[in-house]
mmCIF file of C-alpha atoms and ligand atoms in Angstrom:
data_model
loop_
_atom_site.group_PDB
_atom_site.id
_atom_site.type_symbol
_atom_site.label_atom_id
_atom_site.label_comp_id
_atom_site.label_asym_id
_atom_site.label_seq_id
_atom_site.Cartn_x
_atom_site.Cartn_y
_atom_site.Cartn_z
ATOM 1 C CA UNK A 162 108.192 -139.303 27.472
ATOM 2 C CA UNK A 163 108.318 -135.526 27.614
ATOM 3 C CA UNK A 164 110.991 -135.404 25.102
ATOM 4 C CA UNK A 165 108.549 -137.454 22.508
ATOM 5 C CA UNK A 166 106.075 -135.361 23.396
ATOM 6 C CA UNK A 167 107.936 -131.970 22.791
ATOM 7 C CA UNK A 168 109.504 -133.561 19.347
ATOM 8 C CA UNK A 169 105.683 -134.108 18.044
ATOM 9 C CA UNK A 170 104.834 -130.501 19.052
ATOM 10 C CA UNK A 171 107.751 -129.389 17.191
ATOM 11 C CA UNK A 172 107.045 -131.415 14.152
ATOM 12 C CA UNK A 173 103.678 -130.500 13.826
ATOM 13 C CA UNK A 174 104.465 -126.697 14.242
ATOM 14 C CA UNK A 175 107.156 -127.003 11.707
ATOM 15 C CA UNK A 176 104.676 -129.024 9.158
ATOM 16 C CA UNK A 177 101.842 -126.267 9.563
ATOM 17 C CA UNK A 178 104.446 -123.740 9.306
ATOM 18 C CA UNK A 179 105.260 -124.891 6.028
ATOM 19 C CA UNK A 180 101.785 -125.496 4.769
ATOM 20 C CA UNK A 181 100.696 -121.890 5.831
ATOM 21 C CA UNK A 182 103.403 -120.440 3.867
ATOM 22 C CA UNK A 183 101.999 -118.401 0.957
ATOM 23 C CA UNK A 184 105.589 -118.656 -0.977
ATOM 24 C CA UNK A 185 107.476 -121.785 -2.630
ATOM 25 C CA UNK A 186 110.477 -123.198 -0.584
ATOM 26 C CA UNK A 187 112.624 -120.843 -2.774
ATOM 27 C CA UNK A 188 110.793 -117.698 -1.858
ATOM 28 C CA UNK A 189 114.038 -116.353 -0.142
ATOM 29 C CA UNK A 190 115.528 -116.414 -3.642
ATOM 30 C CA UNK A 191 112.867 -114.462 -5.418
ATOM 31 C CA UNK A 192 114.154 -112.091 -8.034
ATOM 32 C CA UNK A 193 112.758 -108.874 -8.422
ATOM 33 C CA UNK A 194 113.325 -107.056 -11.473
ATOM 34 C CA UNK A 195 112.590 -103.312 -11.823
ATOM 35 C CA UNK A 196 111.226 -102.400 -15.269
ATOM 36 C CA UNK A 197 110.516 -98.359 -16.280
ATOM 37 C CA UNK A 198 109.052 -96.487 -19.271
ATOM 38 C CA UNK A 199 108.406 -93.054 -19.887
ATOM 39 C CA UNK A 200 104.999 -94.134 -21.408
ATOM 40 C CA UNK A 201 102.035 -93.993 -19.024
ATOM 41 C CA UNK A 202 100.251 -97.153 -18.171
ATOM 42 C CA UNK A 203 97.846 -96.892 -20.767
ATOM 43 C CA UNK A 204 99.625 -97.515 -24.196
ATOM 44 C CA UNK A 205 99.885 -100.685 -26.012
ATOM 45 C CA UNK A 206 103.714 -100.999 -24.905
ATOM 46 C CA UNK A 207 102.792 -100.472 -21.382
ATOM 47 C CA UNK A 208 100.049 -103.104 -21.454
ATOM 48 C CA UNK A 209 102.569 -105.538 -22.988
ATOM 49 C CA UNK A 210 104.898 -104.916 -19.955
ATOM 50 C CA UNK A 211 102.064 -105.506 -17.533
ATOM 51 C CA UNK A 212 101.599 -108.795 -19.642
ATOM 52 C CA UNK A 213 105.121 -109.662 -19.854
ATOM 53 C CA UNK A 214 105.452 -109.156 -15.679
ATOM 54 C CA UNK A 215 102.499 -111.712 -15.460
ATOM 55 C CA UNK A 216 103.481 -114.287 -17.848
ATOM 56 C CA UNK A 217 107.326 -114.105 -16.619
ATOM 57 C CA UNK A 218 105.856 -114.744 -13.002
ATOM 58 C CA UNK A 219 104.349 -117.719 -14.171
ATOM 59 C CA UNK A 220 106.991 -118.990 -16.574
ATOM 60 C CA UNK A 221 109.520 -118.713 -13.670
ATOM 61 C CA UNK A 222 107.319 -120.790 -11.168
ATOM 62 C CA UNK A 223 107.091 -117.239 -8.958
ATOM 63 C CA UNK A 224 110.713 -117.016 -8.950
ATOM 64 C CA UNK A 225 110.908 -113.784 -10.959
ATOM 65 C CA UNK A 226 108.827 -110.876 -10.038
ATOM 66 C CA UNK A 227 108.808 -107.670 -12.364
ATOM 67 C CA UNK A 228 108.166 -104.371 -10.663
ATOM 68 C CA UNK A 229 106.781 -101.883 -13.173
ATOM 69 C CA UNK A 230 107.449 -98.071 -12.956
ATOM 70 C CA UNK A 231 105.385 -96.067 -15.594
ATOM 71 C CA UNK A 232 104.842 -92.583 -16.460
ATOM 72 C CA UNK A 233 108.776 -91.612 -16.235
ATOM 73 C CA UNK A 234 108.652 -92.313 -12.536
ATOM 74 C CA UNK A 235 112.319 -93.406 -12.657
ATOM 75 C CA UNK A 236 113.387 -90.622 -15.218
ATOM 76 C CA UNK A 237 113.183 -89.895 -19.101
ATOM 77 C CA UNK A 238 113.942 -92.656 -21.790
ATOM 78 C CA UNK A 239 117.204 -91.067 -22.090
ATOM 79 C CA UNK A 240 117.968 -91.555 -18.471
ATOM 80 C CA UNK A 241 116.518 -95.226 -18.172
ATOM 81 C CA UNK A 242 118.903 -96.414 -20.680
ATOM 82 C CA UNK A 243 121.862 -94.789 -19.052
ATOM 83 C CA UNK A 244 120.516 -96.426 -15.837
ATOM 84 C CA UNK A 245 119.961 -100.027 -17.580
ATOM 85 C CA UNK A 246 123.516 -99.735 -19.202
ATOM 86 C CA UNK A 247 125.304 -99.244 -15.646
ATOM 87 C CA UNK A 248 123.026 -101.886 -14.237
ATOM 88 C CA UNK A 249 121.198 -99.697 -11.822
ATOM 89 C CA UNK A 250 117.769 -100.442 -13.504
ATOM 90 C CA UNK A 251 117.005 -104.069 -14.831
ATOM 91 C CA UNK A 252 114.516 -103.359 -17.683
ATOM 92 C CA UNK A 253 114.275 -100.171 -19.764
ATOM 93 C CA UNK A 254 112.318 -99.484 -22.765
ATOM 94 C CA UNK A 255 112.841 -96.294 -25.079
ATOM 95 C CA UNK A 256 112.877 -95.093 -28.638
ATOM 96 C CA UNK A 257 116.351 -96.367 -30.320
ATOM 97 C CA UNK A 258 117.483 -93.017 -30.615
ATOM 98 C CA UNK A 259 118.437 -93.470 -26.979
ATOM 99 C CA UNK A 260 121.114 -95.852 -27.621
ATOM 100 C CA UNK A 261 122.588 -94.235 -30.763
ATOM 101 C CA UNK A 262 125.308 -92.133 -28.905
ATOM 102 C CA UNK A 263 126.853 -95.490 -28.271
ATOM 103 C CA UNK A 264 125.488 -97.405 -31.363
ATOM 104 C CA UNK A 265 125.308 -94.905 -34.158
ATOM 105 C CA UNK A 266 123.900 -97.458 -36.283
ATOM 106 C CA UNK A 267 120.331 -97.313 -34.360
ATOM 107 C CA UNK A 268 120.115 -93.571 -35.683
ATOM 108 C CA UNK A 269 119.219 -94.959 -38.993
ATOM 109 C CA UNK A 270 115.906 -96.269 -37.838
ATOM 110 C CA UNK A 271 115.092 -92.814 -37.816
ATOM 111 C CA UNK A 272 115.798 -92.063 -41.734
ATOM 112 C CA UNK A 273 112.910 -90.436 -43.190
ATOM 113 C CA UNK A 274 110.590 -92.404 -45.434
ATOM 114 C CA UNK A 275 113.100 -95.533 -44.849
ATOM 115 C CA UNK A 276 110.168 -98.318 -44.462
ATOM 116 C CA UNK A 277 107.739 -98.704 -46.986
ATOM 117 C CA UNK A 278 105.137 -100.212 -44.486
ATOM 118 C CA UNK A 279 104.384 -101.892 -41.357
ATOM 119 C CA UNK A 280 104.831 -105.448 -42.646
ATOM 120 C CA UNK A 281 108.304 -104.438 -44.318
ATOM 121 C CA UNK A 282 109.553 -103.034 -40.599
ATOM 122 C CA UNK A 283 108.505 -106.162 -39.079
ATOM 123 C CA UNK A 284 110.432 -108.198 -41.579
ATOM 124 C CA UNK A 285 113.527 -105.872 -40.888
ATOM 125 C CA UNK A 286 113.216 -105.927 -37.182
ATOM 126 C CA UNK A 287 112.232 -109.487 -37.095
ATOM 127 C CA UNK A 288 115.234 -110.388 -39.676
ATOM 128 C CA UNK A 289 118.548 -110.332 -40.004
ATOM 129 C CA UNK A 290 118.894 -106.644 -39.683
ATOM 130 C CA UNK A 291 116.968 -106.749 -36.159
ATOM 131 C CA UNK A 292 118.871 -109.528 -34.916
ATOM 132 C CA UNK A 293 122.011 -107.696 -35.643
ATOM 133 C CA UNK A 294 120.968 -104.652 -34.012
ATOM 134 C CA UNK A 295 119.967 -106.505 -30.883
ATOM 135 C CA UNK A 296 123.548 -108.361 -30.758
ATOM 136 C CA UNK A 297 125.261 -104.930 -31.011
ATOM 137 C CA UNK A 298 123.446 -103.939 -27.938
ATOM 138 C CA UNK A 299 125.126 -106.515 -25.827
ATOM 139 C CA UNK A 300 128.768 -104.761 -26.618
ATOM 140 C CA UNK A 301 127.401 -101.804 -24.915
ATOM 141 C CA UNK A 302 125.803 -103.546 -21.579
ATOM 142 C CA UNK A 303 122.161 -104.250 -22.858
ATOM 143 C CA UNK A 304 120.169 -107.532 -23.769
ATOM 144 C CA UNK A 305 117.644 -106.855 -26.484
ATOM 145 C CA UNK A 306 114.091 -108.533 -25.825
ATOM 146 C CA UNK A 307 111.672 -107.371 -28.101
ATOM 147 C CA UNK A 308 110.916 -104.765 -30.931
ATOM 148 C CA UNK A 309 107.634 -102.779 -30.230
ATOM 149 C CA UNK A 310 105.492 -101.409 -33.025
ATOM 150 C CA UNK A 311 105.441 -97.481 -32.721
ATOM 151 C CA UNK A 312 103.482 -97.017 -35.819
ATOM 152 C CA UNK A 313 104.506 -94.081 -38.167
ATOM 153 C CA UNK A 314 104.834 -90.755 -37.266
ATOM 154 C CA UNK A 315 102.779 -87.606 -38.105
ATOM 155 C CA UNK A 316 103.065 -84.084 -37.767
ATOM 156 C CA UNK A 317 101.042 -82.288 -35.117
ATOM 157 C CA UNK A 318 100.754 -78.496 -35.004
ATOM 158 C CA UNK A 319 98.914 -75.808 -33.342
ATOM 159 C CA UNK A 320 98.388 -72.941 -35.927
ATOM 160 C CA UNK A 321 98.221 -74.495 -39.445
ATOM 161 C CA UNK A 322 98.046 -78.037 -40.729
ATOM 162 C CA UNK A 323 101.269 -79.194 -42.885
ATOM 163 C CA UNK A 324 100.431 -80.233 -46.583
ATOM 164 C CA UNK A 325 103.423 -79.405 -48.269
ATOM 165 C CA UNK A 326 107.029 -78.762 -47.040
ATOM 166 C CA UNK A 327 106.782 -75.165 -47.405
ATOM 167 C CA UNK A 328 104.359 -75.218 -44.566
ATOM 168 C CA UNK A 329 107.132 -76.131 -42.037
ATOM 169 C CA UNK A 330 108.665 -73.127 -42.438
ATOM 170 C CA UNK A 331 109.394 -71.031 -39.276
ATOM 171 C CA UNK A 332 107.758 -73.626 -37.184
ATOM 172 C CA UNK A 333 109.560 -74.864 -33.993
ATOM 173 C CA UNK A 334 108.606 -78.669 -34.146
ATOM 174 C CA UNK A 335 110.026 -81.154 -31.397
ATOM 175 C CA UNK A 336 112.088 -84.096 -32.505
ATOM 176 C CA UNK A 337 113.708 -86.804 -30.473
ATOM 177 C CA UNK A 338 117.367 -85.694 -29.720
ATOM 178 C CA UNK A 339 119.263 -87.396 -32.587
ATOM 179 C CA UNK A 340 121.396 -86.016 -35.288
ATOM 180 C CA UNK A 341 119.354 -87.705 -38.131
ATOM 181 C CA UNK A 342 116.087 -86.595 -36.947
ATOM 182 C CA UNK A 343 117.170 -83.075 -36.443
ATOM 183 C CA UNK A 344 118.677 -83.180 -39.992
ATOM 184 C CA UNK A 345 115.617 -84.423 -41.540
ATOM 185 C CA UNK A 346 113.167 -81.886 -40.057
ATOM 186 C CA UNK A 347 115.884 -79.274 -41.256
ATOM 187 C CA UNK A 348 115.712 -80.438 -44.565
ATOM 188 C CA UNK A 349 111.968 -79.863 -44.636
ATOM 189 C CA UNK A 350 112.307 -76.367 -43.568
ATOM 190 C CA UNK A 351 111.272 -76.371 -39.868
ATOM 191 C CA UNK A 352 113.417 -75.238 -36.975
ATOM 192 C CA UNK A 353 113.858 -78.653 -35.035
ATOM 193 C CA UNK A 354 113.747 -78.761 -31.267
ATOM 194 C CA UNK A 355 115.039 -81.830 -29.384
ATOM 195 C CA UNK A 356 112.762 -82.269 -26.199
ATOM 196 C CA UNK A 357 112.267 -85.296 -24.024
ATOM 197 C CA UNK A 358 108.983 -87.000 -24.508
ATOM 198 C CA UNK A 359 107.461 -86.063 -21.125
ATOM 199 C CA UNK A 360 108.274 -82.619 -21.828
ATOM 200 C CA UNK A 361 106.424 -82.347 -24.954
ATOM 201 C CA UNK A 362 103.054 -81.278 -23.234
ATOM 202 C CA UNK A 363 104.120 -78.474 -21.490
ATOM 203 C CA UNK A 364 106.506 -77.076 -24.386
ATOM 204 C CA UNK A 365 103.206 -77.130 -26.623
ATOM 205 C CA UNK A 366 101.326 -75.558 -24.081
ATOM 206 C CA UNK A 367 103.507 -72.678 -23.271
ATOM 207 C CA UNK A 368 104.289 -72.329 -26.916
ATOM 208 C CA UNK A 369 108.247 -73.128 -26.678
ATOM 209 C CA UNK A 370 107.286 -75.171 -29.742
ATOM 210 C CA UNK A 371 104.719 -74.702 -32.592
ATOM 211 C CA UNK A 372 104.317 -78.711 -33.054
ATOM 212 C CA UNK A 373 105.647 -82.253 -32.541
ATOM 213 C CA UNK A 374 105.900 -85.446 -34.493
ATOM 214 C CA UNK A 375 104.601 -88.798 -33.302
ATOM 215 C CA UNK A 376 101.817 -91.170 -33.430
ATOM 216 C CA UNK A 377 98.379 -90.738 -32.639
ATOM 217 C CA UNK A 378 98.641 -93.324 -29.584
ATOM 218 C CA UNK A 379 101.324 -91.034 -28.061
ATOM 219 C CA UNK A 380 99.170 -88.027 -29.012
ATOM 220 C CA UNK A 381 96.115 -89.604 -27.091
ATOM 221 C CA UNK A 382 98.022 -91.251 -24.086
ATOM 222 C CA UNK A 383 100.147 -87.832 -23.580
ATOM 223 C CA UNK A 384 97.463 -85.473 -23.729
ATOM 224 C CA UNK A 385 98.921 -83.469 -26.443
ATOM 225 C CA UNK A 386 95.538 -83.242 -28.405
ATOM 226 C CA UNK A 387 94.510 -80.872 -25.621
ATOM 227 C CA UNK A 388 97.490 -78.322 -26.773
ATOM 228 C CA UNK A 389 97.631 -78.761 -30.711
ATOM 229 C CA UNK A 390 95.201 -78.577 -33.163
ATOM 230 C CA UNK A 391 96.219 -80.464 -36.491
ATOM 231 C CA UNK A 392 97.192 -83.931 -36.952
ATOM 232 C CA UNK A 393 98.755 -83.962 -40.519
ATOM 233 C CA UNK A 394 99.307 -87.571 -41.901
ATOM 234 C CA UNK A 395 102.984 -86.749 -43.229
ATOM 235 C CA UNK A 396 104.020 -90.679 -42.133
ATOM 236 C CA UNK A 397 107.644 -89.518 -42.383
ATOM 237 C CA UNK A 398 109.275 -92.005 -40.198
ATOM 238 C CA UNK A 399 108.537 -95.443 -38.640
ATOM 239 C CA UNK A 400 110.644 -95.963 -35.561
ATOM 240 C CA UNK A 401 109.896 -99.247 -33.701
ATOM 241 C CA UNK A 402 110.959 -98.695 -29.818
ATOM 242 C CA UNK A 403 113.311 -101.175 -28.162
ATOM 243 C CA UNK A 404 112.756 -103.181 -24.699
ATOM 244 C CA UNK A 405 115.917 -104.086 -23.162
ATOM 245 C CA UNK A 406 117.454 -105.684 -20.096
ATOM 246 C CA UNK A 407 120.563 -104.721 -18.281
ATOM 247 C CA UNK A 408 123.233 -107.212 -19.507
ATOM 248 C CA UNK A 409 124.504 -107.475 -16.190
ATOM 249 C CA UNK A 410 121.373 -108.348 -14.703
ATOM 250 C CA UNK A 411 120.543 -110.802 -17.648
ATOM 251 C CA UNK A 412 123.781 -112.673 -16.952
ATOM 252 C CA UNK A 413 123.111 -112.706 -13.460
ATOM 253 C CA UNK A 414 120.044 -115.191 -13.984
ATOM 254 C CA UNK A 415 120.510 -118.841 -14.148
ATOM 255 C CA UNK A 416 120.177 -120.387 -17.718
ATOM 256 C CA UNK A 417 116.692 -121.586 -17.140
ATOM 257 C CA UNK A 418 115.323 -118.155 -16.018
ATOM 258 C CA UNK A 419 117.392 -116.715 -18.933
ATOM 259 C CA UNK A 420 115.156 -118.913 -21.242
ATOM 260 C CA UNK A 421 112.280 -117.947 -19.253
ATOM 261 C CA UNK A 422 112.655 -114.242 -19.617
ATOM 262 C CA UNK A 423 113.412 -114.582 -23.726
ATOM 263 C CA UNK A 424 110.523 -116.918 -24.096
ATOM 264 C CA UNK A 425 108.165 -114.421 -22.391
ATOM 265 C CA UNK A 426 109.474 -111.712 -24.370
ATOM 266 C CA UNK A 427 108.584 -113.302 -27.645
ATOM 267 C CA UNK A 428 105.116 -113.679 -26.360
ATOM 268 C CA UNK A 429 104.893 -110.066 -25.172
ATOM 269 C CA UNK A 430 105.737 -109.163 -28.543
ATOM 270 C CA UNK A 431 103.017 -110.564 -30.326
ATOM 271 C CA UNK A 432 100.986 -109.257 -27.612
ATOM 272 C CA UNK A 433 102.117 -105.516 -27.834
ATOM 273 C CA UNK A 434 101.862 -106.058 -31.970
ATOM 274 C CA UNK A 435 98.091 -106.920 -31.352
ATOM 275 C CA UNK A 436 97.147 -104.333 -28.882
ATOM 276 C CA UNK A 437 99.026 -101.998 -30.904
ATOM 277 C CA UNK A 438 96.920 -102.515 -34.131
ATOM 278 C CA UNK A 439 93.919 -102.141 -32.035
ATOM 279 C CA UNK A 440 94.920 -98.965 -30.313
ATOM 280 C CA UNK A 441 96.038 -97.260 -33.647
ATOM 281 C CA UNK A 442 92.859 -96.796 -35.393
ATOM 282 C CA UNK A 443 90.942 -96.078 -31.980
ATOM 283 C CA UNK A 444 93.459 -93.373 -31.385
ATOM 284 C CA UNK A 445 93.131 -91.598 -34.367
ATOM 285 C CA UNK A 446 89.191 -91.578 -33.905
ATOM 286 C CA UNK A 447 89.776 -90.390 -30.407
ATOM 287 C CA UNK A 448 92.061 -87.198 -31.116
ATOM 288 C CA UNK A 449 89.731 -86.444 -33.888
ATOM 289 C CA UNK A 450 86.886 -86.554 -31.576
ATOM 290 C CA UNK A 451 88.692 -84.305 -29.273
ATOM 291 C CA UNK A 452 88.664 -81.569 -31.975
ATOM 292 C CA UNK A 453 92.012 -82.268 -33.879
ATOM 293 C CA UNK A 454 91.647 -81.817 -37.289
ATOM 294 C CA UNK A 455 92.914 -85.080 -39.198
ATOM 295 C CA UNK A 456 94.846 -83.634 -42.231
ATOM 296 C CA UNK A 457 95.468 -85.993 -45.245
ATOM 297 C CA UNK A 458 98.790 -85.525 -47.003
ATOM 298 C CA UNK A 459 98.332 -86.012 -50.786
ATOM 299 C CA UNK A 460 101.776 -85.114 -52.281
ATOM 300 C CA UNK A 461 104.003 -87.427 -50.288
ATOM 301 C CA UNK A 462 106.835 -86.990 -53.124
ATOM 302 C CA UNK A 463 107.227 -83.589 -52.359
ATOM 303 C CA UNK A 464 108.490 -84.591 -48.692
ATOM 304 C CA UNK A 465 110.308 -87.567 -49.926
ATOM 305 C CA UNK A 466 112.187 -85.173 -52.155
ATOM 306 C CA UNK A 467 112.751 -82.558 -49.335
ATOM 307 C CA UNK A 468 114.433 -84.925 -47.314
ATOM 308 C CA UNK A 469 117.179 -86.235 -50.006
ATOM 309 C CA UNK A 470 120.035 -84.375 -48.485
ATOM 310 C CA UNK A 471 119.791 -86.415 -45.273
ATOM 311 C CA UNK A 472 120.575 -89.574 -47.762
ATOM 312 C CA UNK A 473 123.225 -87.748 -49.140
ATOM 313 C CA UNK A 474 124.783 -86.555 -46.042
ATOM 314 C CA UNK A 475 124.348 -90.061 -43.936
ATOM 315 C CA UNK A 476 124.285 -92.371 -47.406
ATOM 316 C CA UNK A 477 128.471 -92.858 -46.989
ATOM 317 C CA UNK A 478 128.267 -93.644 -43.528
ATOM 318 C CA UNK A 479 125.286 -95.908 -43.285
ATOM 319 C CA UNK A 480 124.613 -96.830 -46.982
ATOM 320 C CA UNK A 481 125.367 -100.741 -46.233
ATOM 321 C CA UNK A 482 122.773 -100.987 -43.611
ATOM 322 C CA UNK A 483 120.246 -98.602 -45.416
ATOM 323 C CA UNK A 484 120.764 -100.946 -48.462
ATOM 324 C CA UNK A 485 120.081 -104.053 -46.337
ATOM 325 C CA UNK A 486 116.897 -102.739 -44.824
ATOM 326 C CA UNK A 487 115.556 -101.743 -48.343
ATOM 327 C CA UNK A 488 116.277 -104.951 -49.678
ATOM 328 C CA UNK A 489 114.328 -106.756 -46.956
ATOM 329 C CA UNK A 490 111.378 -108.340 -48.015
HETATM 330 C C1 GCU B 218 106.893 -92.864 -29.603
HETATM 331 C C2 GCU B 218 107.523 -93.686 -28.723
HETATM 332 C C3 GCU B 218 108.286 -93.392 -27.594
HETATM 333 C C4 GCU B 218 109.086 -92.357 -27.744
HETATM 334 C C5 GCU B 218 108.185 -91.201 -28.562
HETATM 335 C C6 GCU B 218 109.142 -89.914 -28.569
HETATM 336 O O1 GCU B 218 105.611 -92.650 -29.506
HETATM 337 O O2 GCU B 218 106.668 -94.966 -28.599
HETATM 338 O O3 GCU B 218 108.821 -94.226 -26.808
HETATM 339 O O4 GCU B 218 109.865 -91.923 -26.463
HETATM 340 O O5 GCU B 218 107.964 -91.842 -29.374
HETATM 341 O O6 GCU B 218 108.789 -89.224 -29.533
HETATM 342 O O7 GCU B 218 110.052 -89.814 -27.722
#
């Protein structure tokens, strides 16, 4: 009798414990993935990561949780890519220049005036060129998740607007650390200075640089509007960011979770693009309302002419890829 009572008590305790458990039965196997970017949590890309994390938790039935690290908490974009490459970080976001040391083809995306417009850039990224570039990533330790819209890049300066290439003369302009982008700004007549994204604010503030170049959304979200005055619409480059997973982390996932990651990435890509479009217009208005002077550039041809030496220099090395990009409709 005693034994029976003990057995009944034990069974009901176990049932109770099971019912009260907040996690599914596979809770011990929950996989935590760390995702990091240098962007603060206010950008369209950052918002797409929040969406990605939520959607992936749902699509994986709670088996995956994505831990988000914004604002360079885990390092600069270059450092994040290094970490993801060796597998000490699971997911990283950056400009493609940060893989160009391993895959020089990625530099090509920074060729000046390469993309005709946004639809052209999307057609390239979503088409054969973008897919092949993502496949290349797998050779060096990454799984490509999705391309981000990062708009077109413009020039912002402290002392004078840029209306013609001659205005660049003598100005130290921050660029990303990539040979093509450095070359392009030399060709325009500036003194290019490679600086990490998160260091641009203080470089502008202290006068280490006289200007920088980026989209209005970065100027807003990184606070650069506080330390520069003129935003000139040079629209010289359109460089989509990449979001990658460490290949070792991806390969460790069972096939169904790999699929959940890729399906969710596709949804988050759409989310990011929509969020980008909404932000882009608003952010231009925002920086203007904070006192920046928006300076239209009427003669784009002068800039296109000025960067021709960059095409002469890199044409032989990357001509085929440039051609395929140009021919994408
Ligand atoms: C863009 C991009 C960033 C990038 C930055 C930069 O704004 O979205 O991810 O790092 O440019 O110039 O470094």
